[in-house]
Coordinates of C-alpha atoms in Angstrom, one line a residue:
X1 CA 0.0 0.0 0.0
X2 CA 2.6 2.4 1.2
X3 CA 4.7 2.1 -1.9
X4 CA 1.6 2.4 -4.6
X5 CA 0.7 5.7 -2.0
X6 CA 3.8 7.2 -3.3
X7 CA 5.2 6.1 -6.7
X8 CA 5.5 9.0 -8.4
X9 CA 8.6 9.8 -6.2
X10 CA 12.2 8.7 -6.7
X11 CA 13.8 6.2 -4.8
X12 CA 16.7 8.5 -3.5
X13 CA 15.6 11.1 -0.7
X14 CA 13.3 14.0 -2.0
X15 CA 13.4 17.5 -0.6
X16 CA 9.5 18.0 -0.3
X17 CA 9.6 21.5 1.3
X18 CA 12.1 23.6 3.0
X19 CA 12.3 26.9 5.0
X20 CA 14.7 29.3 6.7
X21 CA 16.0 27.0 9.0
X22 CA 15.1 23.4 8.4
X23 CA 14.3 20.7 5.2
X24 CA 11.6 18.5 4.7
X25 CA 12.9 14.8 3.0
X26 CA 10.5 12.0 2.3
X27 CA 11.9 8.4 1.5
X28 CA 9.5 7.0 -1.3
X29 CA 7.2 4.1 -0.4
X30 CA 8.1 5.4 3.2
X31 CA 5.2 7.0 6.3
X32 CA 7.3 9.2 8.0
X33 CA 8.6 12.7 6.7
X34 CA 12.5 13.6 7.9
X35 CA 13.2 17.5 9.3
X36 CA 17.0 18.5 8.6
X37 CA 18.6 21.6 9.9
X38 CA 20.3 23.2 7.9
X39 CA 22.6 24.9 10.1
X40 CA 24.2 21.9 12.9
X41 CA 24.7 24.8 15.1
X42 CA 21.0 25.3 15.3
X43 CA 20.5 21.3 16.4
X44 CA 19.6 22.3 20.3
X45 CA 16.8 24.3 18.3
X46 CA 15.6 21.2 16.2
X47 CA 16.0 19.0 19.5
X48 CA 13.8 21.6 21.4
X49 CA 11.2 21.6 18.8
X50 CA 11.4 17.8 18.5
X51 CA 10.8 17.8 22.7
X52 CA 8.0 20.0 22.0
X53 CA 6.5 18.6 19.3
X54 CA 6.0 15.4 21.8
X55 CA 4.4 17.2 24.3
X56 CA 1.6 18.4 22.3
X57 CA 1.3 15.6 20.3
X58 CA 0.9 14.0 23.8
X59 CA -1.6 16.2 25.0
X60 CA -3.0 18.2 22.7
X61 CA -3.0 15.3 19.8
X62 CA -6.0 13.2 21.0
X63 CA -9.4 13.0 19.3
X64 CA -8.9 16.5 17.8
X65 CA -9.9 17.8 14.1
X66 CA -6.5 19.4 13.3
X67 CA -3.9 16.1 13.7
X68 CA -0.5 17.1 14.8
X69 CA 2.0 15.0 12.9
X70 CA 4.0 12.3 16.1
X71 CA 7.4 12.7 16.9
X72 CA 9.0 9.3 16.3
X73 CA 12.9 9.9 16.6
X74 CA 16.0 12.7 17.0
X75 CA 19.2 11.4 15.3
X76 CA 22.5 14.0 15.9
X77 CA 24.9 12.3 14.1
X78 CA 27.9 14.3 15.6
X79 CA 27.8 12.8 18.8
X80 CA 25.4 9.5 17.7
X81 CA 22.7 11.2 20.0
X82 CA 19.4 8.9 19.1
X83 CA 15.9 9.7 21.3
X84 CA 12.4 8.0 20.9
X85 CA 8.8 8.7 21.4
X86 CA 7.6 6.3 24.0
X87 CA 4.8 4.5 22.5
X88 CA 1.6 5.1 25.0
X89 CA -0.6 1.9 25.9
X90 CA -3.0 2.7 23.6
X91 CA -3.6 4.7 20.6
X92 CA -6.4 7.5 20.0
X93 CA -7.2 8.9 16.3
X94 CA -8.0 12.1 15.9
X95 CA -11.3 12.7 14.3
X96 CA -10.4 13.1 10.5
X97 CA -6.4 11.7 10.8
X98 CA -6.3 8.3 8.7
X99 CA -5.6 5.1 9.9
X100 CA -2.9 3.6 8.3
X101 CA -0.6 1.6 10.7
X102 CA 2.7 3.4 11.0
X103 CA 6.3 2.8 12.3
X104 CA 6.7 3.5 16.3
X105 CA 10.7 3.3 16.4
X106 CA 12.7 4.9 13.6
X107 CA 16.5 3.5 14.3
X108 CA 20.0 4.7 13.4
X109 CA 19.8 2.9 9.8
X110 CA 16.9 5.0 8.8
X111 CA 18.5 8.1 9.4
X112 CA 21.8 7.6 7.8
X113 CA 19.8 6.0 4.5
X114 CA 19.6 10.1 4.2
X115 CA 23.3 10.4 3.5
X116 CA 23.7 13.7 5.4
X117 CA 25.1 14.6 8.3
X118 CA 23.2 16.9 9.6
X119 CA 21.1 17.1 12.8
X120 CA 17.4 15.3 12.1
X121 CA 14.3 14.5 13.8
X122 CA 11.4 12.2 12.0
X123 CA 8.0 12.4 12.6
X124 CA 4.4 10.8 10.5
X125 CA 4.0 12.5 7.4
X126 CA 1.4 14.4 6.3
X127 CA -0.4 12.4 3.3
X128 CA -0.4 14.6 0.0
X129 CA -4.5 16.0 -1.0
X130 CA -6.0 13.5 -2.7
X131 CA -6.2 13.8 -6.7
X132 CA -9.9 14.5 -6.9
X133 CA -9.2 17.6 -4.4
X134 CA -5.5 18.3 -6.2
X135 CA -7.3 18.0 -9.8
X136 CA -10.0 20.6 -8.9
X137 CA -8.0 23.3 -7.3
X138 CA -5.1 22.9 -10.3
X139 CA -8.1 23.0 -12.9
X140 CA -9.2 26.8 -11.1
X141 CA -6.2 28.0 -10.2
X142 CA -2.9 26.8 -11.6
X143 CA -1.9 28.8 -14.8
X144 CA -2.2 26.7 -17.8
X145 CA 1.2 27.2 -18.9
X146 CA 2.0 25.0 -15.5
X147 CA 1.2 22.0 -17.9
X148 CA 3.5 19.0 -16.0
X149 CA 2.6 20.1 -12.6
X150 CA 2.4 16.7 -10.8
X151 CA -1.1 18.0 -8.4
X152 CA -1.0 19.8 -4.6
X153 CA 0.9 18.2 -1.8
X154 CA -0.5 20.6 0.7
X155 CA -2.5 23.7 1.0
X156 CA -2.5 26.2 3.6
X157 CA -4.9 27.3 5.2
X158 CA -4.6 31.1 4.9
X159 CA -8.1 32.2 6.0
X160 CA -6.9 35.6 7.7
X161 CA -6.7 36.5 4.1
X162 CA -9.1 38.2 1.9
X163 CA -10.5 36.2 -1.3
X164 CA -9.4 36.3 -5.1
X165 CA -10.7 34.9 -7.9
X166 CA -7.7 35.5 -9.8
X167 CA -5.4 32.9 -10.8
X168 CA -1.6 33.4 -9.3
X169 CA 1.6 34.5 -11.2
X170 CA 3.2 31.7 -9.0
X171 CA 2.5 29.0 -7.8
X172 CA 3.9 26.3 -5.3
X173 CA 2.6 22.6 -5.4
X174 CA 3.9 21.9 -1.7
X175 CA 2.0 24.4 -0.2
X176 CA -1.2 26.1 -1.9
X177 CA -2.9 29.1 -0.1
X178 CA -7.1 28.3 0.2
X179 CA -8.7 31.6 1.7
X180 CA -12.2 31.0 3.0
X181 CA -13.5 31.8 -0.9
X182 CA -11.5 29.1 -2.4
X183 CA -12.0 26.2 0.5
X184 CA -15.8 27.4 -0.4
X185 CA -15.5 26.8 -3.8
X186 CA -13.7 23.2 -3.6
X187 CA -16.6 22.4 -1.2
X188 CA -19.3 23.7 -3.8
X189 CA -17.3 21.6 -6.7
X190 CA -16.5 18.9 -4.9
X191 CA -19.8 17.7 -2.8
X192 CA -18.7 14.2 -2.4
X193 CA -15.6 14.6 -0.4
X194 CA -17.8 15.7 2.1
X195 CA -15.4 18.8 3.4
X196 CA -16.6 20.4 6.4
X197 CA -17.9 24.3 6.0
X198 CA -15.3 27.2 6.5
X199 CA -17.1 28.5 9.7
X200 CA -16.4 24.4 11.5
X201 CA -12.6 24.5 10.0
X202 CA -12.5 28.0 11.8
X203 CA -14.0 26.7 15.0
X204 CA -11.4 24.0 14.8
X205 CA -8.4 26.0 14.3
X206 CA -9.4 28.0 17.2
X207 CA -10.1 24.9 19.5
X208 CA -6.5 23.7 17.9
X209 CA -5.1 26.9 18.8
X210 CA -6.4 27.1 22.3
X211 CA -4.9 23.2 22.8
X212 CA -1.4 24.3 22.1
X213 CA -1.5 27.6 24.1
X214 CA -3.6 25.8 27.5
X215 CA -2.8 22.5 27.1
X216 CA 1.0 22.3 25.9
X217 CA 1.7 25.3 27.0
X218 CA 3.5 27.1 23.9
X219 CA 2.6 30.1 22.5
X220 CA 1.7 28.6 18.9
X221 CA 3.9 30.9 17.3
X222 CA 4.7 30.2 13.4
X223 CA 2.7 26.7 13.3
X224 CA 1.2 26.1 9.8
X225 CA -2.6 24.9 9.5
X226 CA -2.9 22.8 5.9
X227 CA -4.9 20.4 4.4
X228 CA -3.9 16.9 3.1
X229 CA -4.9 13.4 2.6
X230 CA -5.8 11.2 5.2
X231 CA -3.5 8.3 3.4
X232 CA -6.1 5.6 3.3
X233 CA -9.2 7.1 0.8
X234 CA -9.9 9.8 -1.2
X235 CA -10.4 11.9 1.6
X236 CA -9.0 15.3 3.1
X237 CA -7.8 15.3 6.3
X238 CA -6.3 18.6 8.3
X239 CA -3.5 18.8 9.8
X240 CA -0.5 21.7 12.3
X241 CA 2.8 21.7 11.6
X242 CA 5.9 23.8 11.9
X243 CA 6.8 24.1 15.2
X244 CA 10.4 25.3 15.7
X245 CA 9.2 28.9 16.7
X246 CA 6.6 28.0 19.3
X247 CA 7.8 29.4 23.1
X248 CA 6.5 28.6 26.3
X249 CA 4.0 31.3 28.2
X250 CA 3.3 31.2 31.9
X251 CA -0.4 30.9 31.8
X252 CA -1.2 34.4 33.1
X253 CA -2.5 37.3 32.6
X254 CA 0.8 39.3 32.1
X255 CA 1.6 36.9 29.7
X256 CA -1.2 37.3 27.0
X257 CA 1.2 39.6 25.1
X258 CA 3.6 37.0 24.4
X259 CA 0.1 35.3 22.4
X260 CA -0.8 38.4 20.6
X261 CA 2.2 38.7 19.0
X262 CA 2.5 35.2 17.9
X263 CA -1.0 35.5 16.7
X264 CA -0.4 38.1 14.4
X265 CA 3.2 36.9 13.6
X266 CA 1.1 33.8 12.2
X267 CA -1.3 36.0 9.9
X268 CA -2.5 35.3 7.9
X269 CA -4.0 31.4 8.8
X270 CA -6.1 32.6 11.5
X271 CA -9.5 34.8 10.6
X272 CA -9.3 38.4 11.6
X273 CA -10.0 38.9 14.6
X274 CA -13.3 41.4 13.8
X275 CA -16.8 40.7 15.4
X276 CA -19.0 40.9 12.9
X277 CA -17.3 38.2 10.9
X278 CA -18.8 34.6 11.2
X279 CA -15.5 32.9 10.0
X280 CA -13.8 34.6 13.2
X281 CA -16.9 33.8 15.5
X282 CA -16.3 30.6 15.1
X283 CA -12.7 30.5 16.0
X284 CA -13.7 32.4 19.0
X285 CA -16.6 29.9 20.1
X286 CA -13.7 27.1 19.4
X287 CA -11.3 28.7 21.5
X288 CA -13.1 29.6 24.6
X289 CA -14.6 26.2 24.0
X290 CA -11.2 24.6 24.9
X291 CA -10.6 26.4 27.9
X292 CA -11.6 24.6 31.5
X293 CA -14.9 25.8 32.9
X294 CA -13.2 27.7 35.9
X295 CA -13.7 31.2 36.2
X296 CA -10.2 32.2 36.5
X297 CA -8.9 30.3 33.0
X298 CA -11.6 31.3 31.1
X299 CA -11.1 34.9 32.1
X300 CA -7.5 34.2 30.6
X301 CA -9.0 33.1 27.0
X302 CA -11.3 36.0 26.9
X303 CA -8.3 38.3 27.8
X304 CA -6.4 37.0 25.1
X305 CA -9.1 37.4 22.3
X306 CA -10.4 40.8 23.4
X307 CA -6.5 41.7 23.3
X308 CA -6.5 40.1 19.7
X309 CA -9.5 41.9 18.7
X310 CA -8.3 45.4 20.3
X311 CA -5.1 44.6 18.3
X312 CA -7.1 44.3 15.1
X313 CA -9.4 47.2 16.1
X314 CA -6.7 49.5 15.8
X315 CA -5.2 48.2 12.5
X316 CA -7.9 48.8 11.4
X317 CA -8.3 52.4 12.1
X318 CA -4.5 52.9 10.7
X319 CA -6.0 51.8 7.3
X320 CA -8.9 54.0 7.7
X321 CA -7.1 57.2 8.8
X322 CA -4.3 56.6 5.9
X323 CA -6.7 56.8 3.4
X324 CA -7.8 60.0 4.4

């Protein structure tokens, strides 16, 4: 199954995305995606996220929409460091995360079938879109002269962002921005894949947000919220990643800053923050949802999106008074 999943890739390690500080490989016919730093000064960073990265899977991971991808195994090859993810006792899927059976030890030999040197952590992979969803964002969006584009690994959720028709000068297959209008408009085409509606996705990401600032304790700062495949059918499946930016908050008051600023820092996934808008009502209700019932944490969420909403307010009012 695995290897039919992923044929269209070359046997040697494929670079499948790749940022300021770290590389994505995949190993084809293989479950598990590989992060590479691309500075080995920067490996306490990668180890930090990796550590991280367990925690929320741990507690944050469990019978949520948004799946976080599971930590498996940190290899430094300088100094033969090798950790591992303790498998728990039993299992939980999240609620649209597919079910194929995946590797709970990733050992030395994996890592050096990379032929690098360089520190590494590997985690699950996130299954590419399936075709039907790849085939009908390419057929309204990608330019025609993109004729051998392959289809859509990934595409990001960027619903902080206001809508275009218009089809973009440039494009990139590993990660393709859906605002609210075009997720609408795959769900409209696309009836059968059964997708839920913009304002749930929204309540999710905020429920998903709230889990990594309450629960993990990390101030969410640069994740990514995408959709993929769920690596069984031909179904979507929604997934955070990115994680080597997230810090720690203490939980308080004083501390709601340190969210605001990773909030905006992370525009634009996340609707705007405005109270009239139904997409961002429904990150709220998800948020506040996710908070304990005790007077004194929910007092914290509401602190945090009436700062994120006075933050907006005033943008806001920049834009207004500049046009004058």
């Amino acid at each position: 199954m695995a290897s039919a999943l992923f044929q269209d890739e070359p046997a040697t390690p494929q670079r499948i995305g790749a940022g300021s500080f770290a590389s994505i490989y995949v190993i084809r016919g293989g479950l598990l995606a590989f992060k590479i730093v691309h500075v080995p000064a920067h490996a306490n960073i990668l180890r930090l996220e990796f550590e991280a990265l367990q925690k929320i899977h741990r507690l944050c991971n469990s019978d949520s929409f948004f799946c976080l991808p599971k930590p498996m195994s940190y290899y430094d090859p300088r100094d033969d460091t090798l950790l591992h993810t303790p498998a728990p006792p039993e299992s939980r899927q999240s609620r649209r995360c597919g079910s194929v059976k995946r590797p709970q030890l990733v050992g030395v030999g994996v890592f050096r079938a990379l032929s690098q040197l360089d520190p590494v952590y590997a985690m699950h992979r996130v299954p590419a879109l399936p075709d039907q969803a790849s085939r009908s964002i390419c057929a309204r969006y990608i330019p025609r002269t993109f004729v051998a584009v392959p289809g859509l690994r990934l595409c990001r959720l960027y619903f902080g962002k206001i809508y275009t028709d218009e089809v973009p000068r440039f494009v990139n297959t590993n990660n393709f921005p859906l605002d609210v209008g075009r997720f609408n408009m795959l769900r409209h085409d696309n009836e059968d894949l059964e997708l839920p509606s913009a304002e749930e996705v929204a309540l999710e990401m905020g429920d998903m947000l709230a889990r990594i600032h309450w629960r993990g304790g990390f101030d969410a700062r640069d994740v990514e919220f995408v959709m993929g495949g769920d690596g069984m059918t031909s179904s979507v499946s929604f997934y955070v990643i990115d994680f080597n930016q997230m810090r720690k908050w203490g939980k308080a008051i004083e501390d709601i800053p340190i969210l605001v600023d990773a909030f905006f820092q992370n525009d634009p996934y996340y609707p705007r923050p405005r109270e009239q808008d139904p997409i961002y009502s429904a990150f709220k209700e998800g948020y506040r949802s996710c908070y304990p019932r005790a007077d004194d944490c929910q007092m914290i969420a509401d602190a945090f999106l009436a700062a994120i909403e006075g933050q907006q307010s005033m943008r806001d009012q920049r834009l207004v008074d500049a046009e004058v």
